[in-house]
Coordinates of C-alpha atoms and ligand atoms in Angstrom, one line a residue:
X1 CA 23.2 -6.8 0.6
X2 CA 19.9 -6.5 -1.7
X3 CA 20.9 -4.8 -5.0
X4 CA 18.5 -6.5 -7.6
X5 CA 15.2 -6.5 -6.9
X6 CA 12.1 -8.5 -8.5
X7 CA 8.8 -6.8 -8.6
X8 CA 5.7 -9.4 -9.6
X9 CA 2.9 -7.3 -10.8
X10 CA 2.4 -4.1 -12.1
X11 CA -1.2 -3.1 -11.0
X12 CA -2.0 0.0 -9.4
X13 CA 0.7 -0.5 -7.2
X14 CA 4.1 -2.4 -8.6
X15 CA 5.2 0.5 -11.2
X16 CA 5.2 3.6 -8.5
X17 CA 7.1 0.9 -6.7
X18 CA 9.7 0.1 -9.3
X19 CA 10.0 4.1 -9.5
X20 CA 10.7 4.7 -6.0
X21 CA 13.0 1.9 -5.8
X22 CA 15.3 2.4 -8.8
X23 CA 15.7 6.2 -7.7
X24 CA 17.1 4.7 -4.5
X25 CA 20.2 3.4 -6.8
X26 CA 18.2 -0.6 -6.4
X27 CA 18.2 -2.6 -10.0
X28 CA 14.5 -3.3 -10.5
X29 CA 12.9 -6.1 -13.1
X30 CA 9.5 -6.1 -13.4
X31 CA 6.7 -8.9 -14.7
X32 CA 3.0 -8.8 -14.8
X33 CA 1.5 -11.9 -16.4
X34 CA -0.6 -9.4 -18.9
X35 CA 1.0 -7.9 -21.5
X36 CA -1.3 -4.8 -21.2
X37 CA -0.4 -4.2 -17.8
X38 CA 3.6 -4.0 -19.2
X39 CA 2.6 -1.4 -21.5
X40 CA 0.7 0.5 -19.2
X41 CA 3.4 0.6 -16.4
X42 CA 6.1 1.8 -19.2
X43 CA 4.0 5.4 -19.0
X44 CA 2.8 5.2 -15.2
X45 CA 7.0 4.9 -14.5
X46 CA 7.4 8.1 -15.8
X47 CA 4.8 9.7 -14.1
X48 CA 6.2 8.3 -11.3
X49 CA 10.1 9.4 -12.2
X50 CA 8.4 12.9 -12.4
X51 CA 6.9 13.1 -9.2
X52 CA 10.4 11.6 -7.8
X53 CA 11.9 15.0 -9.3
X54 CA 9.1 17.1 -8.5
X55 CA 9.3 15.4 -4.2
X56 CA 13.2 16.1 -4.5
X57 CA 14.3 12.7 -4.1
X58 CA 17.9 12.5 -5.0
X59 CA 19.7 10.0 -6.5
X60 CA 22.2 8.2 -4.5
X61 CA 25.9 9.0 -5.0
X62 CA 26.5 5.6 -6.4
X63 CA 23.7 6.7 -9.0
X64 CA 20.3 6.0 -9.9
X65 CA 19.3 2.5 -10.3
X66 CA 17.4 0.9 -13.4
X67 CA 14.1 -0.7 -14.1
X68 CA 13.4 -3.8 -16.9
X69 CA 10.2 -4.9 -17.8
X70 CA 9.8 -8.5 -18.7
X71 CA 7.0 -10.9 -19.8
X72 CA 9.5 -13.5 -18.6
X73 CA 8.7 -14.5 -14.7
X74 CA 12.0 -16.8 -14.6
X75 CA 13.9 -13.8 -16.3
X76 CA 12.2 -11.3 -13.8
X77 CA 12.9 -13.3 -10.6
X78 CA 16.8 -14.6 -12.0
X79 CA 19.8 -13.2 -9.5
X80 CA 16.9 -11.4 -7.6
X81 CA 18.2 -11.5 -3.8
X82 CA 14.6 -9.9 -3.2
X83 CA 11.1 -10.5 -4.9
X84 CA 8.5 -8.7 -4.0
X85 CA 4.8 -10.0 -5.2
X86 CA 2.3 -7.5 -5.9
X87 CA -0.1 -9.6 -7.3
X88 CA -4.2 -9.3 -6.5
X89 CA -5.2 -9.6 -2.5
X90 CA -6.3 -13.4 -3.3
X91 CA -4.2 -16.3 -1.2
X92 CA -4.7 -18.6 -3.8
X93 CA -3.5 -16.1 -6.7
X94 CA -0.5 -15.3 -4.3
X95 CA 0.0 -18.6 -3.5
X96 CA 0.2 -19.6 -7.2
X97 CA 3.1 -17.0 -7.6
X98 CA 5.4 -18.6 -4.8
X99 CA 4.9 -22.1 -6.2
X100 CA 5.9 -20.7 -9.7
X101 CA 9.1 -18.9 -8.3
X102 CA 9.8 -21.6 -5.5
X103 CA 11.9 -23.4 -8.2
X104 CA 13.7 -20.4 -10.1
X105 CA 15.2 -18.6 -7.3
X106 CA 17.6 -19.9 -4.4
X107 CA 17.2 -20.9 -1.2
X108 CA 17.9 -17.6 0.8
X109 CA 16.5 -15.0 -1.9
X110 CA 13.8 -13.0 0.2
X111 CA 10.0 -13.3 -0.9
X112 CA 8.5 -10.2 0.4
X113 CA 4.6 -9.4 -0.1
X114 CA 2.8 -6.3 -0.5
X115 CA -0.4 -8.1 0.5
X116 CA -2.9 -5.0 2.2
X117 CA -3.5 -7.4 5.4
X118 CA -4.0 -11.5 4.8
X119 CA -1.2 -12.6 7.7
X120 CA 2.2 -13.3 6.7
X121 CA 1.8 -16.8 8.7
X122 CA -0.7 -17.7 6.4
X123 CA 1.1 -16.7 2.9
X124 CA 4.3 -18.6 4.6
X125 CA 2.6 -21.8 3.5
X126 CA 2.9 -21.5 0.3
X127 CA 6.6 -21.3 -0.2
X128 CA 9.5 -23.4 0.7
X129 CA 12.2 -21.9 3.1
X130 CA 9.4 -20.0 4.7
X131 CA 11.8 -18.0 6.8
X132 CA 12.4 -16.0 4.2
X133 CA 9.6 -14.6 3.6
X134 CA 8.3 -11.3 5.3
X135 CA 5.3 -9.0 4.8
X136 CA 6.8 -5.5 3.1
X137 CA 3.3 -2.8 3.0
X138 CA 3.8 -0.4 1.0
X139 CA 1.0 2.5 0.7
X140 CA -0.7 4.4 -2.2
X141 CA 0.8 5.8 -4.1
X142 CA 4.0 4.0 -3.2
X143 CA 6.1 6.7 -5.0
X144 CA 4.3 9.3 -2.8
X145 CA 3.9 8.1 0.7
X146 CA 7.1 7.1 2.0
X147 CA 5.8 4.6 4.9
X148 CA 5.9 0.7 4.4
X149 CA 5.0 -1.6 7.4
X150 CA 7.5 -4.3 7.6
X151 CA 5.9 -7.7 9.5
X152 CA 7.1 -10.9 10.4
X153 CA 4.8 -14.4 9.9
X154 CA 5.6 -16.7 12.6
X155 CA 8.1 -18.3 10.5
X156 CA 10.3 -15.3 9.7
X157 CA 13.6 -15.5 11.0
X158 CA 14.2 -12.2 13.0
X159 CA 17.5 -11.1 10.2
X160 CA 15.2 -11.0 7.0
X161 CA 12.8 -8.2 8.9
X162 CA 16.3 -6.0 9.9
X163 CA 17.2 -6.4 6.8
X164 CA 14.0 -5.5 4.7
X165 CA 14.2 -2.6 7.8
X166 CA 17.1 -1.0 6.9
X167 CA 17.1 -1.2 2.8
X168 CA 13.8 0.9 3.4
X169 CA 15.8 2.7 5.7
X170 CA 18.6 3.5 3.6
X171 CA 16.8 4.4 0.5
X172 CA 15.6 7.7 2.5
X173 CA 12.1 5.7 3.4
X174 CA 9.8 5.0 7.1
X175 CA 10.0 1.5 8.2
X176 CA 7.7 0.8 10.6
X177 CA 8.1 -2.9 12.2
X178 CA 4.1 -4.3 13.2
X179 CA 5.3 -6.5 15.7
X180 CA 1.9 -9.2 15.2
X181 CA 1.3 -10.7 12.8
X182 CA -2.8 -9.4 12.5
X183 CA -4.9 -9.3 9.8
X184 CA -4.6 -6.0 8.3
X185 CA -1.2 -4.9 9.9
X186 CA -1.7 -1.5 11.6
X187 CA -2.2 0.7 8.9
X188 CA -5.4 -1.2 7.0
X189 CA -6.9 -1.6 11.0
X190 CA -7.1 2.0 11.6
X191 CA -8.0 2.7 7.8
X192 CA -10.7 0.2 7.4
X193 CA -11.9 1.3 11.0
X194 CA -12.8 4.7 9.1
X195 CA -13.9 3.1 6.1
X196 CA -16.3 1.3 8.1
X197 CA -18.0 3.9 10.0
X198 CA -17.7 6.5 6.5
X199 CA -19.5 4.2 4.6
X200 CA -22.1 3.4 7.3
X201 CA -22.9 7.0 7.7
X202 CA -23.2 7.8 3.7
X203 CA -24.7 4.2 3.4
X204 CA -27.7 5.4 6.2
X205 CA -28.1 8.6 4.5
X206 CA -26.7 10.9 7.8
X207 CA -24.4 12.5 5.0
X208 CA -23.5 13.1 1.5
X209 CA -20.3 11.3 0.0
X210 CA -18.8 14.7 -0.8
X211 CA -19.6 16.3 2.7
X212 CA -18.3 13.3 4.3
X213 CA -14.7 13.4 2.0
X214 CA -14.6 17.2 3.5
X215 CA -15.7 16.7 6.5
X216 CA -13.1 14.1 7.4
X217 CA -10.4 15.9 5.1
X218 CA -10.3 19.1 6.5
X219 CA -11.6 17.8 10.0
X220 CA -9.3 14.9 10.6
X221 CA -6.9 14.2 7.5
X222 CA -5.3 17.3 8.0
X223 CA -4.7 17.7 11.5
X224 CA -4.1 13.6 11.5
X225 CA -1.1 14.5 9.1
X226 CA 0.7 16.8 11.8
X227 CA -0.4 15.2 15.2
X228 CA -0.9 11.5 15.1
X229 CA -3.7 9.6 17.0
X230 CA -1.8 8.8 20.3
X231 CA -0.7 12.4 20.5
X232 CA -4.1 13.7 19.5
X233 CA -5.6 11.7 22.6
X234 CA -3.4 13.9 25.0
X235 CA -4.3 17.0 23.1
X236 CA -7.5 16.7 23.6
X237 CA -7.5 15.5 26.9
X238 CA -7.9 11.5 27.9
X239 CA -10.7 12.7 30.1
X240 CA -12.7 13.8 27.0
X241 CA -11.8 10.2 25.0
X242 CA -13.1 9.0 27.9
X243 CA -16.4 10.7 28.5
X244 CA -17.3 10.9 24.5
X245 CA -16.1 6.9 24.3
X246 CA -18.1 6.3 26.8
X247 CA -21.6 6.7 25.0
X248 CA -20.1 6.7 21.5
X249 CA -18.0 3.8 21.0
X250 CA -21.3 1.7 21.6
X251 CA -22.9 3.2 18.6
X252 CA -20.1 3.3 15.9
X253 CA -21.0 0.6 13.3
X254 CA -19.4 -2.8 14.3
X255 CA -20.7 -4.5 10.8
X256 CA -18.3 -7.6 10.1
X257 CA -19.6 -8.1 6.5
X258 CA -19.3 -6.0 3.4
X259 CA -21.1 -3.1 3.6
X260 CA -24.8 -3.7 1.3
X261 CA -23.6 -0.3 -1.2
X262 CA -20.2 -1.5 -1.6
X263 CA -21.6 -5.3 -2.6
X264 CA -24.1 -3.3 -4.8
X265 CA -21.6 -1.3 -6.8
X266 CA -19.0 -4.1 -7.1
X267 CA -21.1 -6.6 -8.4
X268 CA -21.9 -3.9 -11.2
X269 CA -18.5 -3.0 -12.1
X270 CA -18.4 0.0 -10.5
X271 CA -14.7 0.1 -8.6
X272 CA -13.9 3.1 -8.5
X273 CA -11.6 5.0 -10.9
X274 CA -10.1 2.2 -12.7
X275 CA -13.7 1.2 -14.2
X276 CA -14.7 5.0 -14.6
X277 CA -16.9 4.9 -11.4
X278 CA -17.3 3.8 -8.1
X279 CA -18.9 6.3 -5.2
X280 CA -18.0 9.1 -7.8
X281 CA -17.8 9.2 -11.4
X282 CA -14.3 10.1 -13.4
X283 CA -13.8 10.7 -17.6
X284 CA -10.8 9.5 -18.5
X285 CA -9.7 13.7 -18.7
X286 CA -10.8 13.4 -15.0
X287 CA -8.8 11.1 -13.9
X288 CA -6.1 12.2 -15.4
X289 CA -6.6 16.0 -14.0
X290 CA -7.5 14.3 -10.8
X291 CA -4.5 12.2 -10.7
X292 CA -2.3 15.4 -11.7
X293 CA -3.6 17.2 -8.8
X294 CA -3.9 14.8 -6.1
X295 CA 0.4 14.3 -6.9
X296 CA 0.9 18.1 -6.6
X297 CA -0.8 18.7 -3.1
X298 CA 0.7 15.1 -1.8
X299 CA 4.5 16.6 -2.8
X300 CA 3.3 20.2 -1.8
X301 CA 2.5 18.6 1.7
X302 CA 5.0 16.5 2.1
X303 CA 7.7 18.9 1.5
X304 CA 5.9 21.1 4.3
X305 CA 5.7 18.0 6.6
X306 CA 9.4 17.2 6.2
X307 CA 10.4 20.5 7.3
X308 CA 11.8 21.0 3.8
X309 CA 9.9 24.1 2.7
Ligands
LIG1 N1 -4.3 -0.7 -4.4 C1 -3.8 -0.2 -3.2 O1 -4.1 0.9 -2.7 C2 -2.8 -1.1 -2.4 C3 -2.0 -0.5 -1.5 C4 -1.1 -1.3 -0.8 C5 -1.0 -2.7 -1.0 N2 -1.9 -3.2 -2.0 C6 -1.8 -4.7 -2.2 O2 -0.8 -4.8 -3.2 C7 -1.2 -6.0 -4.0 C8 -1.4 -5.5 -5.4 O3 -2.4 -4.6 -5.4 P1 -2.8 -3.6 -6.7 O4 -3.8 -2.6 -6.2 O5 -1.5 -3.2 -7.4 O6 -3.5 -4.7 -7.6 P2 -4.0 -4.6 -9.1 O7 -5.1 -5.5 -9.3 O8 -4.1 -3.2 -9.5 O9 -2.7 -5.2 -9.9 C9 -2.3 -6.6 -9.8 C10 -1.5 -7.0 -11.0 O10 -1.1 -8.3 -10.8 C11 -1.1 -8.9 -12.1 N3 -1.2 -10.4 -11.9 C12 -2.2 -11.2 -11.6 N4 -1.8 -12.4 -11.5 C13 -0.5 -12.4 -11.7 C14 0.5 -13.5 -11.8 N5 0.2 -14.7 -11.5 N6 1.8 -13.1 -12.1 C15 2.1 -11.8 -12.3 N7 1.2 -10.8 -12.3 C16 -0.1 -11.1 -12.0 C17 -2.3 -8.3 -12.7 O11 -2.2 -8.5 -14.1 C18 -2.3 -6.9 -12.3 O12 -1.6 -6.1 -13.2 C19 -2.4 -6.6 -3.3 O13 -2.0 -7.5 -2.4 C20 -3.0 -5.4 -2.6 O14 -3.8 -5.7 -1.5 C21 -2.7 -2.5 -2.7
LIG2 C1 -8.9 1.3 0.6 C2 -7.4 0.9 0.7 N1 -7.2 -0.4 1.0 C3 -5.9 -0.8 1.1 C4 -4.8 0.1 1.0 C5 -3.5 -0.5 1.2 O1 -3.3 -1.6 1.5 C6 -5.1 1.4 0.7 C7 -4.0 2.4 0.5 O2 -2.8 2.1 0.6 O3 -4.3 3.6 0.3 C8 -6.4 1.8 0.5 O4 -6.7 3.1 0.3

């Protein structure tokens, strides 16, 4: 049974993480190799723990659990029965993590990555006992969105995926099991097949970014929330996918490098809201008003979606 839980990096994503976790009743110790990033995840925890309260999420009748920080990676990773590494989408960063652990935890502790899409198979060669290791994808913001893909690399033995299944499960979470292993899971495939095309269409001048952010918000987002894409084929009628497919799917963008404006802004800092701007610009007030905002709609829809308002 999994009841002490590693979490190895505290980015944008590990702290929401530790949140979500420790209000399921799980004992959480967290490491980030900077010492900045600690301090930072001591406040975004308690933004988190607020947005727990706020969502409704109760703690378990066994009671809440508890998250450590630690600079300490053999402190964070000792008694762990699960580790999951959070570290930057970079094999050889990752890969650098298992070797360091490989030695400090036992045989059958679980190593699960949050990696966004590089296959399980290939992560699996970094780590002894590769069986034990399983692909756990959690989505932004992990507090908020209560879906994590759960994949196997062809070296995962069938009981670590049940049971990385069924803690999800029982901490009031959405496992859903991607049952091959392909680059980008399910979730980034159908997400980066958007990105593609929205960027392409701003990027070529057919639209504005802020017409395109309403225009698929209020267009697809919203309707995407209540009626997935499989249903939302036979809603609007396979013969219509078919027809429109027909001439359309021929023109979508099918680039398979980087996107020229994305290269361009990257390559001058500009990522987005963590460096102050990416394809919109944020003040630090910004952010945090945007960030404020973006937490009440996400629990003011969820609630709805849930059935519990
Ligand atoms: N950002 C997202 O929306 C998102 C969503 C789901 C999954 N992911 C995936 O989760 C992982 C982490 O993403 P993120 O956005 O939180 O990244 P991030 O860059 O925000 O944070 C990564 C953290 O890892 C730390 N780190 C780097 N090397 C380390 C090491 N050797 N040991 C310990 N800590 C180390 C960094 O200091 C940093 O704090 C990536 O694989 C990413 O693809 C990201
Ligand atoms: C752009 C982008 N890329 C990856 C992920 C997750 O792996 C997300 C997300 O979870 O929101 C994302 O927005």
């Amino acid at each position: 049974m999994i009841q002490r839980i590693a979490i190895i990096g505290l980015g944008t994503m590990g702290p929401g993480m530790a949140a979500r976790l420790a209000r399921g009743g799980l004992q959480v110790v967290a490491y980030d190799v900077a010492p900045g990033a600690i301090e930072r995840a001591g406040s975004m925890l308690g933004v988190a723990e607020g947005v727990l309260d706020a969502l409704g999420i109760a703690v378990p009748p066994a009671g809440a659990g508890t998250v450590r920080f630690t600079d300490d990676i053999a402190d964070a990773v000792s008694g762990a029965d699960l580790v999951i590494e959070n570290v930057p989408e970079n094999i050889s960063i990752k890969a650098d993590v298992y070797r360091t652990i490989d030695s400090l935890i036992a045989s059958d502790t679980i190593v699960a990555s949050d990696t966004s899409g590089i296959p399980i198979t290939k992560l699996q060669a970094h780590i002894s006992h590769p069986e034990r290791m399983v692909g756990m994808h959690w989505s932004n913001p992990p507090h908020i969105i209560p879906m994590i893909e759960v994949i196997a690399g062809e070296k995962t033995a069938p009981h670590i995926v049940t049971t990385i299944r069924d803690l999800i499960r029982s901490i009031g979470l959405l496992p859903v099991v991607v049952k091959k292993d392909v680059p980008g899971f399910v979730e980034n495939r159908v997400l980066y097949a958007l990105l593609r095309e929205a960027v392409d269409l701003v990027e070529r001048g057919v639209i504005e970014p802020e017409d395109l952010d309403t225009c698929v918000s209020w267009g697809i987002g919203y309707k995407i929330a209540v009626i997935g894409p499989m249903a939302l084929l036979d809603m609007a009628g396979l013969d219509i996918y078919k027809s429109v497919s027909s001439f359309l799917n021929a023109d979508l963008s099918n680039r398979d490098d980087v996107a020229p404006m994305v290269l361009e802004k990257t390559n001058a800092s500009k990522l987005g809201i963590k460096s102050g701007e990416g394809m919109f610009s944020y003040t630090p007030e910004q952010t945090k008003a945007l960030q404020g905002e973006r937490a009440r709609k996400l629990v003011a829809v969820r609630r709805i979606l849930e059935g519990r308002e």
